[in-house]
Amino acid sequence: MLCHQLKVVEETEIRRAFGHRGQQVWDLVERQAPDLARHWADERRSDPDGTRRRHDAWNRRLSDTHALCCWVNNKAEHSRREAAKEVTQELARAAAEQAATSVGAAEDAVAAISRRASCLTAGQLLHDRICRGDYQKSIRALLLGAGLDTKVPALATA
C-alpha cells in the first residue's frame, strides 16, 4: 500500500487503536501493569530462588511452544492487530520496568517482570483469537503467567 499524502481528520483515544478489547488492554497497561510489577518484585524479593525457578520454567515453556515469538505474532498479523500488539507490549514493558525499578528490583528481576507484562498484554489483546481451542487456551494461560504466582493478584481477564 502506498500513500503520497495523509490527512489527520481527528485524534481519538489510544484505547480505540487496540480494537474491540481496547479498554481492557489499556486498563492493563495503565492501571494494572505497574501494580502487578510491584507485586511481582515483592514476590521475587521474598523468595528469590523460587521465583527465579518459576520464571525460568515459564520462559522455557514460552520458548518451547513459541507462544510469544511465533504463535501470537501470527495471530496478530492475521487479525490486523500487529501494530497494536507491538505498541501495547512496549507500553506494558515500560510501565512494568518503571514500577519494578521504583521499588528497587534487581536488574534480572526487572527483565523478568518486563517480559511477563509484555506477555500479559499480548494475551489480553488477542484474547478472542486465543480462546478458540484447547491449544490456544493453554497458550493464553501461558501468556497470562499461569503457575508463576504463589498468590494470584486480582486481574481483569474478562
PDB file of N, CA and C in Angstrom, residues 20-21 25 62 65-79 81 85 89 118-145 157:
ATOM      1  N   HIS A  20     -11.484  -4.065  19.627  1.00  0.00           N
ATOM      2  CA  HIS A  20     -12.664  -4.153  20.485  1.00  0.00           C
ATOM      3  C   HIS A  20     -12.318  -4.488  21.937  1.00  0.00           C
ATOM      4  N   ARG A  21     -11.130  -4.974  22.220  1.00  0.00           N
ATOM      5  CA  ARG A  21     -10.689  -5.207  23.600  1.00  0.00           C
ATOM      6  C   ARG A  21      -9.810  -4.057  24.088  1.00  0.00           C
ATOM      7  N   VAL A  25      -7.281  -3.747  27.411  1.00  0.00           N
ATOM      8  CA  VAL A  25      -5.833  -3.682  27.194  1.00  0.00           C
ATOM      9  C   VAL A  25      -5.273  -2.402  27.801  1.00  0.00           C
ATOM     10  N   LEU A  62       7.539 -20.780  27.250  1.00  0.00           N
ATOM     11  CA  LEU A  62       7.302 -19.786  26.198  1.00  0.00           C
ATOM     12  C   LEU A  62       8.122 -20.131  24.955  1.00  0.00           C
ATOM     13  N   THR A  65       6.962 -23.592  23.205  1.00  0.00           N
ATOM     14  CA  THR A  65       5.705 -23.509  22.455  1.00  0.00           C
ATOM     15  C   THR A  65       5.735 -22.404  21.405  1.00  0.00           C
ATOM     16  N   HIS A  66       6.789 -21.614  21.407  1.00  0.00           N
ATOM     17  CA  HIS A  66       6.879 -20.445  20.521  1.00  0.00           C
ATOM     18  C   HIS A  66       5.682 -19.526  20.756  1.00  0.00           C
ATOM     19  N   ALA A  67       5.215 -19.497  21.993  1.00  0.00           N
ATOM     20  CA  ALA A  67       3.982 -18.796  22.325  1.00  0.00           C
ATOM     21  C   ALA A  67       4.012 -17.327  21.954  1.00  0.00           C
ATOM     22  N   LEU A  68       5.098 -16.660  22.269  1.00  0.00           N
ATOM     23  CA  LEU A  68       5.124 -15.224  22.013  1.00  0.00           C
ATOM     24  C   LEU A  68       5.744 -14.909  20.668  1.00  0.00           C
ATOM     25  N   CYS A  69       6.860 -15.549  20.349  1.00  0.00           N
ATOM     26  CA  CYS A  69       7.595 -15.147  19.151  1.00  0.00           C
ATOM     27  C   CYS A  69       6.900 -15.562  17.859  1.00  0.00           C
ATOM     28  N   CYS A  70       6.221 -16.670  17.844  1.00  0.00           N
ATOM     29  CA  CYS A  70       5.613 -17.137  16.596  1.00  0.00           C
ATOM     30  C   CYS A  70       4.092 -17.126  16.653  1.00  0.00           C
ATOM     31  N   TRP A  71       3.545 -17.820  17.648  1.00  0.00           N
ATOM     32  CA  TRP A  71       2.102 -18.029  17.670  1.00  0.00           C
ATOM     33  C   TRP A  71       1.346 -16.716  17.790  1.00  0.00           C
ATOM     34  N   VAL A  72       1.705 -15.898  18.779  1.00  0.00           N
ATOM     35  CA  VAL A  72       0.996 -14.634  18.975  1.00  0.00           C
ATOM     36  C   VAL A  72       1.255 -13.682  17.814  1.00  0.00           C
ATOM     37  N   ASN A  73       2.492 -13.635  17.329  1.00  0.00           N
ATOM     38  CA  ASN A  73       2.771 -12.766  16.184  1.00  0.00           C
ATOM     39  C   ASN A  73       1.927 -13.164  14.984  1.00  0.00           C
ATOM     40  N   ASN A  74       1.789 -14.465  14.743  1.00  0.00           N
ATOM     41  CA  ASN A  74       0.972 -14.941  13.632  1.00  0.00           C
ATOM     42  C   ASN A  74      -0.486 -14.536  13.814  1.00  0.00           C
ATOM     43  N   LYS A  75      -1.020 -14.730  15.007  1.00  0.00           N
ATOM     44  CA  LYS A  75      -2.418 -14.349  15.268  1.00  0.00           C
ATOM     45  C   LYS A  75      -2.600 -12.840  15.128  1.00  0.00           C
ATOM     46  N   ALA A  76      -1.635 -12.080  15.589  1.00  0.00           N
ATOM     47  CA  ALA A  76      -1.735 -10.621  15.491  1.00  0.00           C
ATOM     48  C   ALA A  76      -1.729 -10.177  14.035  1.00  0.00           C
ATOM     49  N   GLU A  77      -0.814 -10.732  13.247  1.00  0.00           N
ATOM     50  CA  GLU A  77      -0.729 -10.356  11.832  1.00  0.00           C
ATOM     51  C   GLU A  77      -2.003 -10.699  11.079  1.00  0.00           C
ATOM     52  N   HIS A  78      -2.568 -11.867  11.383  1.00  0.00           N
ATOM     53  CA  HIS A  78      -3.750 -12.305  10.651  1.00  0.00           C
ATOM     54  C   HIS A  78      -5.042 -11.724  11.202  1.00  0.00           C
ATOM     55  N   SER A  79      -4.962 -10.918  12.229  1.00  0.00           N
ATOM     56  CA  SER A  79      -6.159 -10.248  12.724  1.00  0.00           C
ATOM     57  C   SER A  79      -6.000  -8.729  12.679  1.00  0.00           C
ATOM     58  N   ARG A  81      -3.811  -6.882  14.052  1.00  0.00           N
ATOM     59  CA  ARG A  81      -3.511  -6.315  15.359  1.00  0.00           C
ATOM     60  C   ARG A  81      -2.012  -6.224  15.604  1.00  0.00           C
ATOM     61  N   LYS A  85      -0.315  -4.832  18.961  1.00  0.00           N
ATOM     62  CA  LYS A  85       0.466  -5.736  19.807  1.00  0.00           C
ATOM     63  C   LYS A  85       1.818  -5.130  20.134  1.00  0.00           C
ATOM     64  N   GLN A  89       2.704  -4.003  23.950  1.00  0.00           N
ATOM     65  CA  GLN A  89       3.806  -4.691  24.607  1.00  0.00           C
ATOM     66  C   GLN A  89       4.882  -3.707  25.061  1.00  0.00           C
ATOM     67  N   SER A 118       4.733  -7.843  29.205  1.00  0.00           N
ATOM     68  CA  SER A 118       4.586  -7.876  27.752  1.00  0.00           C
ATOM     69  C   SER A 118       3.707  -9.047  27.317  1.00  0.00           C
ATOM     70  N   CYS A 119       3.948 -10.208  27.884  1.00  0.00           N
ATOM     71  CA  CYS A 119       3.160 -11.394  27.548  1.00  0.00           C
ATOM     72  C   CYS A 119       1.713 -11.241  28.004  1.00  0.00           C
ATOM     73  N   LEU A 120       1.540 -10.700  29.194  1.00  0.00           N
ATOM     74  CA  LEU A 120       0.197 -10.496  29.734  1.00  0.00           C
ATOM     75  C   LEU A 120      -0.619  -9.601  28.813  1.00  0.00           C
ATOM     76  N   THR A 121       0.014  -8.552  28.322  1.00  0.00           N
ATOM     77  CA  THR A 121      -0.675  -7.635  27.416  1.00  0.00           C
ATOM     78  C   THR A 121      -1.023  -8.316  26.097  1.00  0.00           C
ATOM     79  N   ALA A 122      -0.104  -9.108  25.557  1.00  0.00           N
ATOM     80  CA  ALA A 122      -0.391  -9.833  24.307  1.00  0.00           C
ATOM     81  C   ALA A 122      -1.554 -10.794  24.502  1.00  0.00           C
ATOM     82  N   GLY A 123      -1.586 -11.484  25.635  1.00  0.00           N
ATOM     83  CA  GLY A 123      -2.695 -12.394  25.926  1.00  0.00           C
ATOM     84  C   GLY A 123      -4.018 -11.673  26.019  1.00  0.00           C
ATOM     85  N   GLN A 124      -4.013 -10.490  26.606  1.00  0.00           N
ATOM     86  CA  GLN A 124      -5.241  -9.713  26.736  1.00  0.00           C
ATOM     87  C   GLN A 124      -5.683  -9.162  25.378  1.00  0.00           C
ATOM     88  N   LEU A 125      -4.752  -8.621  24.616  1.00  0.00           N
ATOM     89  CA  LEU A 125      -5.080  -8.038  23.319  1.00  0.00           C
ATOM     90  C   LEU A 125      -5.671  -9.076  22.374  1.00  0.00           C
ATOM     91  N   LEU A 126      -5.107 -10.279  22.388  1.00  0.00           N
ATOM     92  CA  LEU A 126      -5.527 -11.319  21.450  1.00  0.00           C
ATOM     93  C   LEU A 126      -6.446 -12.354  22.093  1.00  0.00           C
ATOM     94  N   HIS A 127      -7.096 -11.982  23.179  1.00  0.00           N
ATOM     95  CA  HIS A 127      -7.965 -12.884  23.929  1.00  0.00           C
ATOM     96  C   HIS A 127      -8.928 -13.645  23.029  1.00  0.00           C
ATOM     97  N   ASP A 128      -9.650 -12.938  22.181  1.00  0.00           N
ATOM     98  CA  ASP A 128     -10.655 -13.586  21.334  1.00  0.00           C
ATOM     99  C   ASP A 128     -10.035 -14.561  20.346  1.00  0.00           C
ATOM    100  N   ARG A 129      -8.842 -14.258  19.846  1.00  0.00           N
ATOM    101  CA  ARG A 129      -8.166 -15.143  18.895  1.00  0.00           C
ATOM    102  C   ARG A 129      -7.582 -16.365  19.593  1.00  0.00           C
ATOM    103  N   ILE A 130      -7.281 -16.224  20.873  1.00  0.00           N
ATOM    104  CA  ILE A 130      -6.601 -17.281  21.605  1.00  0.00           C
ATOM    105  C   ILE A 130      -7.584 -18.268  22.245  1.00  0.00           C
ATOM    106  N   CYS A 131      -8.788 -17.853  22.515  1.00  0.00           N
ATOM    107  CA  CYS A 131      -9.738 -18.691  23.264  1.00  0.00           C
ATOM    108  C   CYS A 131     -10.586 -19.582  22.367  1.00  0.00           C
ATOM    109  N   ARG A 132     -10.035 -20.130  21.323  1.00  0.00           N
ATOM    110  CA  ARG A 132     -10.835 -20.907  20.384  1.00  0.00           C
ATOM    111  C   ARG A 132     -10.553 -22.398  20.385  1.00  0.00           C
ATOM    112  N   GLY A 133      -9.733 -22.905  21.262  1.00  0.00           N
ATOM    113  CA  GLY A 133      -9.446 -24.330  21.300  1.00  0.00           C
ATOM    114  C   GLY A 133      -8.526 -24.657  22.452  1.00  0.00           C
ATOM    115  N   ASP A 134      -8.333 -25.921  22.713  1.00  0.00           N
ATOM    116  CA  ASP A 134      -7.532 -26.335  23.860  1.00  0.00           C
ATOM    117  C   ASP A 134      -6.096 -25.822  23.766  1.00  0.00           C
ATOM    118  N   TYR A 135      -5.471 -25.945  22.601  1.00  0.00           N
ATOM    119  CA  TYR A 135      -4.094 -25.474  22.462  1.00  0.00           C
ATOM    120  C   TYR A 135      -4.040 -23.960  22.677  1.00  0.00           C
ATOM    121  N   GLN A 136      -4.982 -23.266  22.066  1.00  0.00           N
ATOM    122  CA  GLN A 136      -4.998 -21.824  22.198  1.00  0.00           C
ATOM    123  C   GLN A 136      -5.226 -21.401  23.639  1.00  0.00           C
ATOM    124  N   LYS A 137      -6.106 -22.113  24.356  1.00  0.00           N
ATOM    125  CA  LYS A 137      -6.352 -21.761  25.751  1.00  0.00           C
ATOM    126  C   LYS A 137      -5.097 -21.974  26.587  1.00  0.00           C
ATOM    127  N   SER A 138      -4.338 -23.004  26.265  1.00  0.00           N
ATOM    128  CA  SER A 138      -3.101 -23.223  27.020  1.00  0.00           C
ATOM    129  C   SER A 138      -2.090 -22.124  26.715  1.00  0.00           C
ATOM    130  N   ILE A 139      -2.074 -21.622  25.483  1.00  0.00           N
ATOM    131  CA  ILE A 139      -1.193 -20.503  25.134  1.00  0.00           C
ATOM    132  C   ILE A 139      -1.603 -19.263  25.918  1.00  0.00           C
ATOM    133  N   ARG A 140      -2.899 -18.990  25.997  1.00  0.00           N
ATOM    134  CA  ARG A 140      -3.359 -17.813  26.747  1.00  0.00           C
ATOM    135  C   ARG A 140      -2.973 -17.943  28.212  1.00  0.00           C
ATOM    136  N   ALA A 141      -3.169 -19.127  28.796  1.00  0.00           N
ATOM    137  CA  ALA A 141      -2.785 -19.338  30.201  1.00  0.00           C
ATOM    138  C   ALA A 141      -1.289 -19.088  30.382  1.00  0.00           C
ATOM    139  N   LEU A 142      -0.500 -19.543  29.423  1.00  0.00           N
ATOM    140  CA  LEU A 142       0.946 -19.340  29.474  1.00  0.00           C
ATOM    141  C   LEU A 142       1.281 -17.854  29.417  1.00  0.00           C
ATOM    142  N   LEU A 143       0.648 -17.125  28.495  1.00  0.00           N
ATOM    143  CA  LEU A 143       0.903 -15.694  28.381  1.00  0.00           C
ATOM    144  C   LEU A 143       0.460 -14.941  29.631  1.00  0.00           C
ATOM    145  N   LEU A 144      -0.609 -15.402  30.259  1.00  0.00           N
ATOM    146  CA  LEU A 144      -1.092 -14.750  31.474  1.00  0.00           C
ATOM    147  C   LEU A 144      -0.235 -15.107  32.684  1.00  0.00           C
ATOM    148  N   GLY A 145       0.700 -16.041  32.509  1.00  0.00           N
ATOM    149  CA  GLY A 145       1.633 -16.360  33.581  1.00  0.00           C
ATOM    150  C   GLY A 145       1.151 -17.435  34.530  1.00  0.00           C
ATOM    151  N   THR A 157      -9.681 -10.371  33.531  1.00  0.00           N
ATOM    152  CA  THR A 157      -9.388 -11.204  32.362  1.00  0.00           C
ATOM    153  C   THR A 157     -10.604 -11.380  31.482  1.00  0.00           C
TER     154      THR A 157
END
